[in-house]
Amino acid sequence: MDIYFSWRHPSQVVDNRRMRMTSSLQWLLSTFILLYLMNEVNSQKKGALRDFKCVTNNLQEWDCSWKAPLGAGHGTVYEVCIEDRPRSCYRLEKTNIRLSALSPGDHEIKINSLHDLQSSMSKFILNEKNVSLVPDTPEILSLSADFSTSTLHLMWNDKGSVFPHHSNVIWEIKILRKQSMELVKLVTYNTTLSGKDVIRHWSWTSDMPLECATHHVGIRCYIDYPLFSGRKEWSDWSPVKNISWIPDSQTKVFPQDKVVLVGSDITFCCVSQEKVLLAQIGHKNCPLIRLDGGNVAIEIHNISASANSGTNVVFTTEDNMFGTVVFAGYPPDSPQKLNCETHDLKEIICSWNPGRPTALVGPRNTSYTLFESFSGKYVKFKRVEALTNENYQLLFQMLPNQEIYNFTLNARNPLGRSASSILVNITERVSPHTPTSFKVKDINSTAVTLFWHLPGNFAKINLLCEIEINKANSAQDLRNVTIKGVENSSYLVAVDKLNPYTIYTFRIRCSAETFWKWSKWSNEKKHLTTEAIPSKGPDTWREWSSDGKNLIIYWKPLPINEANGKILSYNVSCSSNEETQSLSEIPDPQHKAEIQLDKNDYIISVVAKNSVGSSPPSKIASMEIPNDDLKVEQAVGIGKKILLTWHHDPNMTCDYVIKWCNSSRSDPCLMDWKKIPSNSTETIIESDQFRPGVRYNFFLYGCRNQGYQLLRSITGYIEELAPIVAPNFTVEDTSADSILVKWEDIPVEELRGFLRGYLFYFEKGERDTSKRGSVESGRSDIKVKNITDISQKTLRIADLQGKTSYHLVLRAYTDGGMGPEKSMFVVTKENSVGLIIAILIPVAVAVLVGVVTSILCYRKREWIKETFYPDIPNPENCKALQFQKSVCEGSSALKTLEMNPCTPNNVEVLETRSTVPKIEDTEIISPVAERPDDSSDVEPENHVVVSYCPPIIEEELPNPAVDEAGGTAQVVYIDVQSMYQPQAKPEEEQDTDPVVGAGYKPQMRLPINSAAEATAAGDGVDKTAGYRPQANVNTWNLVSPDSPRSTDSNSEIVSFGSPCSINSRQFLIPPKDEDSPKSNGGGWSFTNFFQNKPND
Amino acid sequence: MSCHLVAPLCLLSLLLPPLSPAAPISPAEPISQAYSLALYMQKNTSTLLQTYLQHQGSPFSDPGFSAPELQLSSLPPAAVPFKTWHALDDGERLNRAQGAFLALTQHLQLVGDDQSDLNPGSPILLAQLGAARLRAQGLLGNMAAIMTALGLPIPPEEDTLGLVTFGASAFERKCRGYVVTREYGHWTDRVVRDLALLKAKYPA
C-alpha cells in the first residue's frame, strides 16, 4: 500500500499538467475561431465573392462558379475578366462562367459584381491545378439477366467522344440486392477511352439465384488522365436499374439440376408465396435466409459428393414441399493407362482406366472421344453403365497403309475436361487372339503337321508361335516357329523329331515377331504318332533244359521307345551250319520258347514284329563252353543292390551276361539276366524281385564267338537275416560226466543268410525251475560254447556232474543275427565207480595213518617215554642246581630268574672301529657314547643293545673293514663255549646271506651280526632275532623248564625278558657232561621240532 | 431401349387372351385371370415404392417418407369416396380402371426413362419399373377381355402425358416417379376390389 501511494503522486502531477495544457489549447482555438468569424463579417460587408471554383468534364471547357455575397439579390451583373488574356472580359448575370481551358500557370480572374449601382471587385488566381475533372454521370443502357446461370449483363455507353483524349477510365459498378438495397458487390472495371462512343458490356454471376431477389445495379466512372494536373474526381452514380423475376409458375426453387464441384459453396433459394418452414439438404436442416416476400435462401458450404440421383434440396411449407436437385461431383480425371493394341491388325483397341470416379452419372457422366491426329478421325465412347471402375475400351478401325497412330483421348463432363495421348506403331502392338480350330495330322511316325486358325489379317507381319509338346513322363518341349502372316487366318507348321507310337499333347500360342504379347494358349490336342518298325531286337538268353536236349530261349519285351509300336509277335529261329529250325508268330505276351536241338552249336535269333515290320534279329549262340575251374563264391548286397566284380578276360569278345535265380528253385532256373559290355569288370544287379533273406545264385557268363562260358558262380543275399528256426538237435549219448549232442543242418530257406556258427549254452537246471526260459548271456552259471566251425555237427560236453539235470540250448547265427533257441533238459547218469572210490579212499587213508602212527610210536617209544613220562631225577644228584644255589644265594625259587638281584659280571663290548677284537671283562663300552653320529639305521639297534639291561652278554663289534654292511656297528654275542670261535666263524658267515645266516645260526651258535639284526628290525621280520634268544632260552629252559615260556618265540621282549640266566656265568662254562646236549634237545617243544626240522 | 421393348411385347402376347370376338365368352374367366394378376401385382407394389424411394436420396429415402400433397394432374387419383365408388356400374368401374392403368403404363415408362438418367447404375430399380409397367399392360389386356365379355365398348388409347413433361427438373422427375409408383399401388389396391366385386357378380 505504501508503494502505491508513493507512485500515485507523480501520476497525479502528470494529469494536472495535461489538463493545464488542454485547457490552454482550447483557449487558443476559440480565440482563432473568433478572429476568423470577425474577418468574415468584415469581408462580406465589403461585398466580396465567395467560393470561386472551376470544374471540367472534358478538359476543354472549364465551368467556374462562385457564390454571390450576402445580400446580393437578383439583378446582379458580374463582369469577369481574365487579366492575361486580351479582350477577355465577360459580362453576365449568373454566377458561373464557361471558359475554354486556360494554359498552365496562374491566371488572375477579376470579377466585378455590379448590384444596385454598387460594385465590388474580387480577384482570384486561377490555375489548372485548382480545376477539378469530374466526368459526366454514366447512363446504363440496359440491364438484363440470364436466370439460368444467375448472370447479370450490363450495357452502357462510355461516351468517349465527349472526352477528346485517349485515357484510362475506371468504372465502378455496384450491385444491390432486395428492396432494401443491400450492397452485395462493388466492382471496378477498367477501360480506355478512344475518342469515340463505345457500348461497354459487363457481366456478373450472382451466388444467389436471380429469381429469388431483386438486384439493382448502378455505375460511375473516373477518368485517369495523367496530363491533367488538377483534381480528378469520380462521376456521380448513375440511376440504378433493377432486375427481378416474374414468376411463371407458382413456386420454384433455384437453381435447378445444377452440377457443381465437390467442396464448393452454393446458395439455394425458394420463391414462395407461402411461408417456408424448413429447408434441408439431404438429411441436414439449413438456416433460412429471409429475402423479400416469402422468399428464402440457404447457403451450402463445402458440398460433398452426391449419390447417383443427386442431392435433394427441399423447402417445406405448411402444406407443400418444393425442391431441387444438385449434382456435386468432380471433373474427369485424366484417363490412365491408356493403351492401344490390336488383336487382328484390323481394329485397334484402346483401353484406359477412368481414374478417380466423378460421382456423376447419366447425362452428367464423362464422355470420351478418341481422336487420331494423323487421319483426323475420331470415335466416341458409347457408355455401358456397368463399367464403372473397370477398364474402358474403344475400337478404332485401322486405316489402310497407316501403321503409326497418334491417339488423344478426351474426357469431358459438366465440370471440366482432361485428355491423354499415346503414339503407337500398331505393328508392334499385336496381341493375337487365341488360336482356334487347332488340329494335328500325321506326316510320318516322327513328324506331324499342326493346323490352326488365327483370326486377323497378318499379311504384313511375321508371326512367332510357340508350340508346347508334352509327352508322358518326359520334360516339356517348347519349340518356337516363325511363320509368315497370311490374310486368310489359316496357318500350319510341321513338327518333327517326335517318337513313333507316342502320345503327345500339343498346344500353341502366337505373337507378332516384334514381340508384344503372347496370345492365350490354344486348346490342347492329344495325338498318337504312328508306328515304326522296332528299332532293336529283344534282349535274349537261353538255357539248356536239365536233360540237355531242349534249349529254352528267353527274351525280354522291348521297351516302348524301342518297340515303336505294339509288338504283335516274335519269330525265333535256330540255325546251324546244316539246318534251321524256326518258330514263328509267337504272340506277344509270351517271352519264352523251347526248341529241341540235336547238337548244341546253334545260333538263335529272335525278331520282334509290330504292325509296321520286324525288328533287326538279336542273335545268341546256344553253346555252353565248360569251365572246370569254378568255385562257388559268396556275396552280400548293399541296400537292395548287389555288386559283382570280375577280372577282365580278353578272351571274352562279345559281352558278359549275368543271370540269377532263386537258389531254392530247381534247374533250369532263371529269374532274370543282364548283359554287360565286354569292357566292363563290374556291375550292380538290382531287381524288384530281390527279397532280403533269400539266397540267390548269380552266374557270370562270358561270351565268346562260339558260345557262353560260365565264369563264376556266386551265391548271395541282398540282405542277410537271422535264421528263423533253431537247429534241430538231439542227445546222442549221456554219461555220468558228459553229454554228446548232435544237430542237423538248417534248410537254406530258413537260414536266411550264410551260417556263421552255433552258440551252445548249458547250465544246471530242471525243467520246471525258475531259471527256465531264455538263455541270457552274462549269467555266470551259464556256460557258452561258440561253434564257428559250421561243418561240426556234434559236441561233447564234459566235466559234468552225475545224475544232474542240465538245460541245453542251441541256436544258429548268421551275419543277420541270432536265430531262435532250441532247448532241452538232460539228466546225466549216476557215477557208481566214483562213489566207491569216494568211500574207499578215506578208509584207506585212516588205516594208513593208524599204521604209521603205531610204527612211529613204537620206534620212538623211548623219546615218548622221556617226553611224556620222564624219569624224575633226583635233585640231589644235580650239580647244576647246586652251583646255582651257591651263585644265586638268597633266591627262594628256581622257577624264575629275578632280574634285579642279578648283578652283571662282565660284558665285553667290541667297538666297531677297533681292528682287533678286544675283550675286557666287566667293562661296557657304549657305542652310542663312542659314536654319537653313527648312522640312524644302526642307532636303534645300538640303543637296544645298550638299554639291554643288564647286558651280561659280551658283545663284540666285528672289524668294520671286514663288515660288508659298512659302518654299522655289530654286536656279537659270544657263546661261552665258542668264545674263541668268532675269529673263524664270522669269516665263513660273511660270505653267506646275512639274513639266512643270522636266522638260524644264533640258535645254537651265535655270532649275529648287527646288520642282520638291523635288517630284521627294520623290515619287521623278526624271526632271525626271534631265534637268537631262543637259543639262550633253550639253555635257560634247561635250567628252568617250568618257567613260563612264551609261545611267541619272535618276541624280543620275551627273548630279552629273561636273559638273566643266559648271561649268567654258569652258562659261560662249557658243558661238562653229555646230558646237556640231550637236555638241550629235550627242552624243545614239539613245535620247535617241526620248525627246526627243515633246517636239519 | 430395344431390349426394353422386345421383352414387353413377348410378355404381352402371353398375357393377352386370344382375341376371338366372334364367340361370346363368359366374363368369369377373364375376371378371374385379371383378379389373379391384380393380386400378384398387389404383392409387389410396396416393394416397388420402397425400392424407388431408396434410390432417390433423402428425404425420399428417409424412413416413413410420405408426401400425399404431391399429385400429378395427368394421373387420375385412385382415392374416391366409397359411396361414389360403390355406386359405379360395371362399365364405369372398368372404364376408370382402364383409364388409370393406361395412364400408369405411360407414366411408368416415363419414370423408367427418368430413372435411367438419374440412376443408371441401379438395374434392380429399372427392372422393377419395367416389370410394373408390363403387369399394368397385362392388366389392361385382361380388363379389355372382361369388357369384351361383358359387351362393353373398349375406350380408345390416348396419350395422357402430353407435352408438358419433357422439361421437368430432376426434382420434379423424382416427385413424379414417387407419385406414379405410389398411385400404381393405390390403383392396384382399387382394381383388386373392383375385380373382387365383379368376380362376386359373375361367378364362374
mmCIF file of C-alpha atoms in Angstrom, chain A residues 63-309:
data_model
loop_
_atom_site.group_PDB
_atom_site.id
_atom_site.type_symbol
_atom_site.label_atom_id
_atom_site.label_comp_id
_atom_site.label_asym_id
_atom_site.label_seq_id
_atom_site.Cartn_x
_atom_site.Cartn_y
_atom_site.Cartn_z
ATOM 1 C CA ASP A 63 -17.018 25.688 -65.721
ATOM 2 C CA CYS A 64 -16.208 28.169 -63.000
ATOM 3 C CA SER A 65 -18.736 29.238 -60.444
ATOM 4 C CA TRP A 66 -18.820 31.366 -57.366
ATOM 5 C CA LYS A 67 -21.231 32.426 -54.722
ATOM 6 C CA ALA A 68 -22.706 35.872 -54.572
ATOM 7 C CA PRO A 69 -22.042 37.912 -51.494
ATOM 8 C CA LEU A 70 -24.665 38.076 -48.806
ATOM 9 C CA GLY A 71 -27.400 40.438 -49.651
ATOM 10 C CA ALA A 72 -26.754 40.328 -53.352
ATOM 11 C CA GLY A 73 -30.132 39.682 -54.872
ATOM 12 C CA HIS A 74 -31.339 39.223 -58.378
ATOM 13 C CA GLY A 75 -30.142 41.564 -60.979
ATOM 14 C CA THR A 76 -26.572 41.441 -60.018
ATOM 15 C CA VAL A 77 -24.333 41.646 -63.015
ATOM 16 C CA TYR A 78 -20.892 40.190 -62.956
ATOM 17 C CA GLU A 79 -18.008 41.306 -65.103
ATOM 18 C CA VAL A 80 -15.406 38.638 -65.330
ATOM 19 C CA CYS A 81 -12.044 39.474 -66.736
ATOM 20 C CA ILE A 82 -9.102 37.288 -67.271
ATOM 21 C CA GLU A 83 -6.194 39.521 -66.791
ATOM 22 C CA ASP A 84 -3.620 37.940 -69.039
ATOM 23 C CA ARG A 85 -5.949 37.398 -71.897
ATOM 24 C CA PRO A 86 -6.821 40.279 -74.185
ATOM 25 C CA ARG A 87 -10.467 41.195 -74.547
ATOM 26 C CA SER A 88 -11.474 38.582 -72.255
ATOM 27 C CA CYS A 89 -13.990 40.272 -70.129
ATOM 28 C CA TYR A 90 -17.443 38.773 -69.997
ATOM 29 C CA ARG A 91 -20.484 40.367 -68.623
ATOM 30 C CA LEU A 92 -23.069 38.027 -67.345
ATOM 31 C CA GLU A 93 -25.849 37.752 -64.843
ATOM 32 C CA LYS A 94 -25.303 34.245 -63.470
ATOM 33 C CA THR A 95 -22.740 33.106 -61.044
ATOM 34 C CA ASN A 96 -20.879 30.803 -63.323
ATOM 35 C CA ILE A 97 -18.980 31.085 -66.488
ATOM 36 C CA ARG A 98 -17.717 28.547 -69.013
ATOM 37 C CA LEU A 99 -14.222 29.255 -70.038
ATOM 38 C CA SER A 100 -12.167 27.460 -72.541
ATOM 39 C CA ALA A 101 -9.321 25.786 -70.838
ATOM 40 C CA LEU A 102 -6.543 28.131 -69.835
ATOM 41 C CA SER A 103 -2.948 27.446 -70.395
ATOM 42 C CA PRO A 104 -0.996 26.074 -67.484
ATOM 43 C CA GLY A 105 0.103 28.614 -64.957
ATOM 44 C CA ASP A 106 -1.621 31.176 -62.742
ATOM 45 C CA HIS A 107 -4.242 33.404 -64.244
ATOM 46 C CA GLU A 108 -5.751 36.309 -62.389
ATOM 47 C CA ILE A 109 -9.519 36.473 -62.637
ATOM 48 C CA LYS A 110 -11.240 39.674 -61.715
ATOM 49 C CA ILE A 111 -14.924 39.572 -61.068
ATOM 50 C CA ASN A 112 -16.628 42.848 -60.646
ATOM 51 C CA SER A 113 -20.125 42.460 -59.332
ATOM 52 C CA LEU A 114 -22.498 45.305 -60.043
ATOM 53 C CA HIS A 115 -25.626 45.493 -57.943
ATOM 54 C CA ASP A 116 -27.759 48.485 -57.360
ATOM 55 C CA LEU A 117 -25.038 50.725 -58.690
ATOM 56 C CA GLN A 118 -22.724 49.371 -56.131
ATOM 57 C CA SER A 119 -19.778 47.493 -57.342
ATOM 58 C CA SER A 120 -17.272 45.396 -55.700
ATOM 59 C CA MET A 121 -14.250 43.796 -57.198
ATOM 60 C CA SER A 122 -12.972 40.334 -56.412
ATOM 61 C CA LYS A 123 -9.775 38.859 -57.623
ATOM 62 C CA PHE A 124 -8.986 35.147 -57.905
ATOM 63 C CA ILE A 125 -5.939 33.364 -59.058
ATOM 64 C CA LEU A 126 -6.969 30.539 -61.370
ATOM 65 C CA ASN A 127 -4.623 27.644 -62.126
ATOM 66 C CA GLU A 128 -5.296 24.262 -63.774
ATOM 67 C CA LYS A 129 -4.298 22.700 -60.516
ATOM 68 C CA ASN A 130 -7.345 24.200 -58.921
ATOM 69 C CA VAL A 131 -9.680 22.796 -61.560
ATOM 70 C CA SER A 132 -11.499 19.512 -60.849
ATOM 71 C CA LEU A 133 -12.061 16.915 -63.528
ATOM 72 C CA VAL A 134 -15.476 15.372 -62.931
ATOM 73 C CA PRO A 135 -16.731 13.086 -65.735
ATOM 74 C CA ASP A 136 -20.347 13.103 -66.790
ATOM 75 C CA THR A 137 -22.571 10.635 -64.983
ATOM 76 C CA PRO A 138 -22.682 7.412 -66.997
ATOM 77 C CA GLU A 139 -26.006 6.059 -68.113
ATOM 78 C CA ILE A 140 -26.942 2.370 -68.112
ATOM 79 C CA LEU A 141 -28.260 1.462 -71.490
ATOM 80 C CA SER A 142 -29.637 -1.901 -70.445
ATOM 81 C CA LEU A 143 -29.541 -4.397 -67.627
ATOM 82 C CA SER A 144 -30.563 -7.938 -68.464
ATOM 83 C CA ALA A 145 -30.358 -11.233 -66.603
ATOM 84 C CA ASP A 146 -29.723 -14.835 -67.551
ATOM 85 C CA PHE A 147 -31.661 -16.549 -64.822
ATOM 86 C CA SER A 148 -30.459 -19.996 -65.649
ATOM 87 C CA THR A 149 -26.898 -19.026 -64.903
ATOM 88 C CA SER A 150 -27.748 -16.254 -62.416
ATOM 89 C CA THR A 151 -25.804 -13.816 -64.564
ATOM 90 C CA LEU A 152 -26.439 -10.089 -64.944
ATOM 91 C CA HIS A 153 -25.479 -8.380 -68.185
ATOM 92 C CA LEU A 154 -24.862 -4.636 -68.010
ATOM 93 C CA MET A 155 -24.586 -2.349 -71.041
ATOM 94 C CA TRP A 156 -23.642 1.356 -71.121
ATOM 95 C CA ASN A 157 -22.091 3.982 -73.381
ATOM 96 C CA ASP A 158 -18.649 5.134 -72.346
ATOM 97 C CA LYS A 159 -19.206 8.462 -74.183
ATOM 98 C CA GLY A 160 -15.683 8.536 -75.349
ATOM 99 C CA SER A 161 -16.484 11.139 -77.956
ATOM 100 C CA VAL A 162 -17.027 13.721 -75.267
ATOM 101 C CA PHE A 163 -13.521 13.333 -73.942
ATOM 102 C CA PRO A 164 -11.174 14.075 -76.765
ATOM 103 C CA HIS A 165 -8.146 12.379 -75.287
ATOM 104 C CA HIS A 166 -7.235 8.758 -75.064
ATOM 105 C CA SER A 167 -7.414 7.989 -71.457
ATOM 106 C CA ASN A 168 -7.969 5.214 -68.976
ATOM 107 C CA VAL A 169 -11.356 5.040 -67.354
ATOM 108 C CA ILE A 170 -12.232 3.210 -64.192
ATOM 109 C CA TRP A 171 -15.816 2.145 -63.924
ATOM 110 C CA GLU A 172 -17.230 1.288 -60.580
ATOM 111 C CA ILE A 173 -20.353 -0.884 -60.581
ATOM 112 C CA LYS A 174 -22.412 -1.527 -57.500
ATOM 113 C CA ILE A 175 -24.894 -4.373 -57.132
ATOM 114 C CA LEU A 176 -27.584 -4.024 -54.563
ATOM 115 C CA ARG A 177 -29.980 -6.740 -53.557
ATOM 116 C CA LYS A 178 -33.501 -6.804 -52.237
ATOM 117 C CA GLN A 179 -35.756 -3.858 -51.935
ATOM 118 C CA SER A 180 -33.710 -2.642 -49.034
ATOM 119 C CA MET A 181 -30.830 -2.212 -51.447
ATOM 120 C CA GLU A 182 -28.184 -4.103 -49.568
ATOM 121 C CA LEU A 183 -24.876 -3.707 -51.263
ATOM 122 C CA VAL A 184 -23.656 -7.137 -52.262
ATOM 123 C CA LYS A 185 -20.926 -6.278 -54.682
ATOM 124 C CA LEU A 186 -18.804 -3.284 -55.655
ATOM 125 C CA VAL A 187 -16.574 -3.952 -58.600
ATOM 126 C CA THR A 188 -14.261 -1.834 -60.701
ATOM 127 C CA TYR A 189 -13.866 -2.266 -64.410
ATOM 128 C CA ASN A 190 -11.105 -0.563 -66.385
ATOM 129 C CA THR A 191 -11.411 0.568 -69.988
ATOM 130 C CA THR A 192 -9.809 3.210 -72.134
ATOM 131 C CA LEU A 193 -11.496 5.995 -73.947
ATOM 132 C CA SER A 194 -10.713 6.182 -77.596
ATOM 133 C CA GLY A 195 -12.392 9.410 -78.519
ATOM 134 C CA LYS A 196 -15.443 7.589 -79.820
ATOM 135 C CA ASP A 197 -18.577 6.396 -78.101
ATOM 136 C CA VAL A 198 -18.285 2.706 -77.263
ATOM 137 C CA ILE A 199 -21.003 0.491 -75.803
ATOM 138 C CA ARG A 200 -19.489 -1.328 -72.829
ATOM 139 C CA HIS A 201 -20.639 -4.747 -71.596
ATOM 140 C CA TRP A 202 -20.086 -6.227 -68.207
ATOM 141 C CA SER A 203 -21.410 -9.474 -66.774
ATOM 142 C CA TRP A 204 -21.592 -10.702 -63.269
ATOM 143 C CA THR A 205 -22.700 -14.026 -61.888
ATOM 144 C CA SER A 206 -24.561 -13.952 -58.678
ATOM 145 C CA ASP A 207 -24.158 -16.537 -55.986
ATOM 146 C CA MET A 208 -27.810 -16.017 -55.177
ATOM 147 C CA PRO A 209 -30.161 -17.167 -57.918
ATOM 148 C CA LEU A 210 -31.534 -14.021 -59.522
ATOM 149 C CA GLU A 211 -35.055 -15.354 -59.351
ATOM 150 C CA CYS A 212 -35.331 -15.011 -55.653
ATOM 151 C CA ALA A 213 -34.401 -11.348 -55.066
ATOM 152 C CA THR A 214 -34.481 -8.060 -56.968
ATOM 153 C CA HIS A 215 -30.998 -6.956 -57.943
ATOM 154 C CA HIS A 216 -30.092 -3.285 -58.531
ATOM 155 C CA VAL A 217 -27.132 -2.032 -60.472
ATOM 156 C CA GLY A 218 -25.524 1.454 -60.515
ATOM 157 C CA ILE A 219 -22.349 2.706 -62.221
ATOM 158 C CA ARG A 220 -19.947 5.660 -62.030
ATOM 159 C CA CYS A 221 -16.634 6.417 -63.596
ATOM 160 C CA TYR A 222 -13.293 8.071 -63.032
ATOM 161 C CA ILE A 223 -11.078 9.388 -65.798
ATOM 162 C CA ASP A 224 -7.462 8.872 -65.074
ATOM 163 C CA TYR A 225 -5.884 11.416 -67.488
ATOM 164 C CA PRO A 226 -2.262 11.751 -66.476
ATOM 165 C CA LEU A 227 -1.543 15.114 -68.179
ATOM 166 C CA PHE A 228 -4.205 16.872 -66.242
ATOM 167 C CA SER A 229 -2.701 18.406 -63.169
ATOM 168 C CA GLY A 230 -5.926 19.316 -61.441
ATOM 169 C CA ARG A 231 -8.001 17.215 -59.117
ATOM 170 C CA LYS A 232 -9.697 14.162 -60.641
ATOM 171 C CA GLU A 233 -12.983 13.088 -59.146
ATOM 172 C CA TRP A 234 -15.496 10.229 -59.556
ATOM 173 C CA SER A 235 -18.579 10.981 -61.519
ATOM 174 C CA ASP A 236 -21.930 10.754 -59.822
ATOM 175 C CA TRP A 237 -23.621 7.329 -59.639
ATOM 176 C CA SER A 238 -25.917 6.585 -62.461
ATOM 177 C CA PRO A 239 -29.535 5.978 -61.591
ATOM 178 C CA VAL A 240 -29.835 2.322 -60.537
ATOM 179 C CA LYS A 241 -31.544 -0.172 -62.726
ATOM 180 C CA ASN A 242 -33.053 -3.274 -61.257
ATOM 181 C CA ILE A 243 -33.944 -6.689 -62.441
ATOM 182 C CA SER A 244 -36.464 -9.021 -60.954
ATOM 183 C CA TRP A 245 -38.053 -12.283 -61.914
ATOM 184 C CA ILE A 246 -41.625 -12.642 -62.910
ATOM 185 C CA PRO A 247 -42.750 -15.996 -61.597
ATOM 186 C CA ASP A 248 -44.032 -18.153 -64.413
ATOM 187 C CA SER A 249 -45.445 -20.762 -62.088
ATOM 188 C CA GLN A 250 -46.500 -20.790 -58.526
ATOM 189 C CA THR A 251 -43.339 -21.753 -56.749
ATOM 190 C CA LYS A 252 -39.842 -22.544 -57.721
ATOM 191 C CA VAL A 253 -36.605 -23.499 -56.107
ATOM 192 C CA PHE A 254 -33.406 -22.297 -57.701
ATOM 193 C CA PRO A 255 -31.031 -23.291 -59.151
ATOM 194 C CA GLN A 256 -32.387 -26.422 -60.789
ATOM 195 C CA ASP A 257 -30.303 -29.504 -61.605
ATOM 196 C CA LYS A 258 -27.038 -27.712 -61.156
ATOM 197 C CA VAL A 259 -23.765 -29.619 -61.381
ATOM 198 C CA VAL A 260 -21.161 -28.296 -59.002
ATOM 199 C CA LEU A 261 -17.684 -29.214 -57.923
ATOM 200 C CA VAL A 262 -17.424 -31.097 -54.687
ATOM 201 C CA GLY A 263 -16.386 -28.753 -51.923
ATOM 202 C CA SER A 264 -17.792 -25.591 -53.457
ATOM 203 C CA ASP A 265 -20.277 -23.215 -51.849
ATOM 204 C CA ILE A 266 -23.739 -22.805 -53.298
ATOM 205 C CA THR A 267 -26.859 -20.839 -52.415
ATOM 206 C CA PHE A 268 -30.331 -22.219 -52.981
ATOM 207 C CA CYS A 269 -33.414 -20.115 -52.790
ATOM 208 C CA CYS A 270 -37.085 -20.678 -52.900
ATOM 209 C CA VAL A 271 -39.613 -18.321 -54.394
ATOM 210 C CA SER A 272 -42.705 -18.870 -52.374
ATOM 211 C CA GLN A 273 -45.901 -17.083 -51.534
ATOM 212 C CA GLU A 274 -46.359 -19.234 -48.523
ATOM 213 C CA LYS A 275 -44.148 -19.226 -45.543
ATOM 214 C CA VAL A 276 -41.288 -21.668 -45.827
ATOM 215 C CA LEU A 277 -40.927 -23.600 -42.623
ATOM 216 C CA LEU A 278 -37.935 -25.765 -43.227
ATOM 217 C CA ALA A 279 -35.129 -26.181 -45.678
ATOM 218 C CA GLN A 280 -32.947 -29.224 -45.810
ATOM 219 C CA ILE A 281 -30.215 -30.645 -47.969
ATOM 220 C CA GLY A 282 -30.120 -34.394 -47.694
ATOM 221 C CA HIS A 283 -30.750 -35.101 -44.048
ATOM 222 C CA LYS A 284 -29.379 -31.779 -42.880
ATOM 223 C CA ASN A 285 -31.550 -28.817 -41.944
ATOM 224 C CA CYS A 286 -30.265 -25.431 -43.032
ATOM 225 C CA PRO A 287 -30.804 -21.991 -41.511
ATOM 226 C CA LEU A 288 -33.130 -19.882 -43.657
ATOM 227 C CA ILE A 289 -32.086 -16.548 -45.060
ATOM 228 C CA ARG A 290 -35.193 -14.445 -45.482
ATOM 229 C CA LEU A 291 -35.475 -12.491 -48.701
ATOM 230 C CA ASP A 292 -38.226 -10.143 -49.893
ATOM 231 C CA GLY A 293 -41.731 -11.513 -49.794
ATOM 232 C CA GLY A 294 -41.907 -15.125 -48.725
ATOM 233 C CA ASN A 295 -38.679 -15.932 -50.495
ATOM 234 C CA VAL A 296 -35.950 -17.683 -48.573
ATOM 235 C CA ALA A 297 -32.453 -18.832 -49.321
ATOM 236 C CA ILE A 298 -29.990 -21.260 -47.811
ATOM 237 C CA GLU A 299 -26.232 -21.338 -48.164
ATOM 238 C CA ILE A 300 -24.415 -24.600 -48.502
ATOM 239 C CA HIS A 301 -20.718 -24.615 -47.811
ATOM 240 C CA ASN A 302 -18.261 -27.263 -48.889
ATOM 241 C CA ILE A 303 -20.801 -29.513 -50.511
ATOM 242 C CA SER A 304 -19.977 -33.208 -50.526
ATOM 243 C CA ALA A 305 -20.196 -35.601 -53.439
ATOM 244 C CA SER A 306 -23.692 -36.632 -54.432
ATOM 245 C CA ALA A 307 -25.177 -40.040 -54.837
ATOM 246 C CA ASN A 308 -26.166 -41.132 -58.343
ATOM 247 C CA SER A 309 -29.527 -39.429 -58.282
#
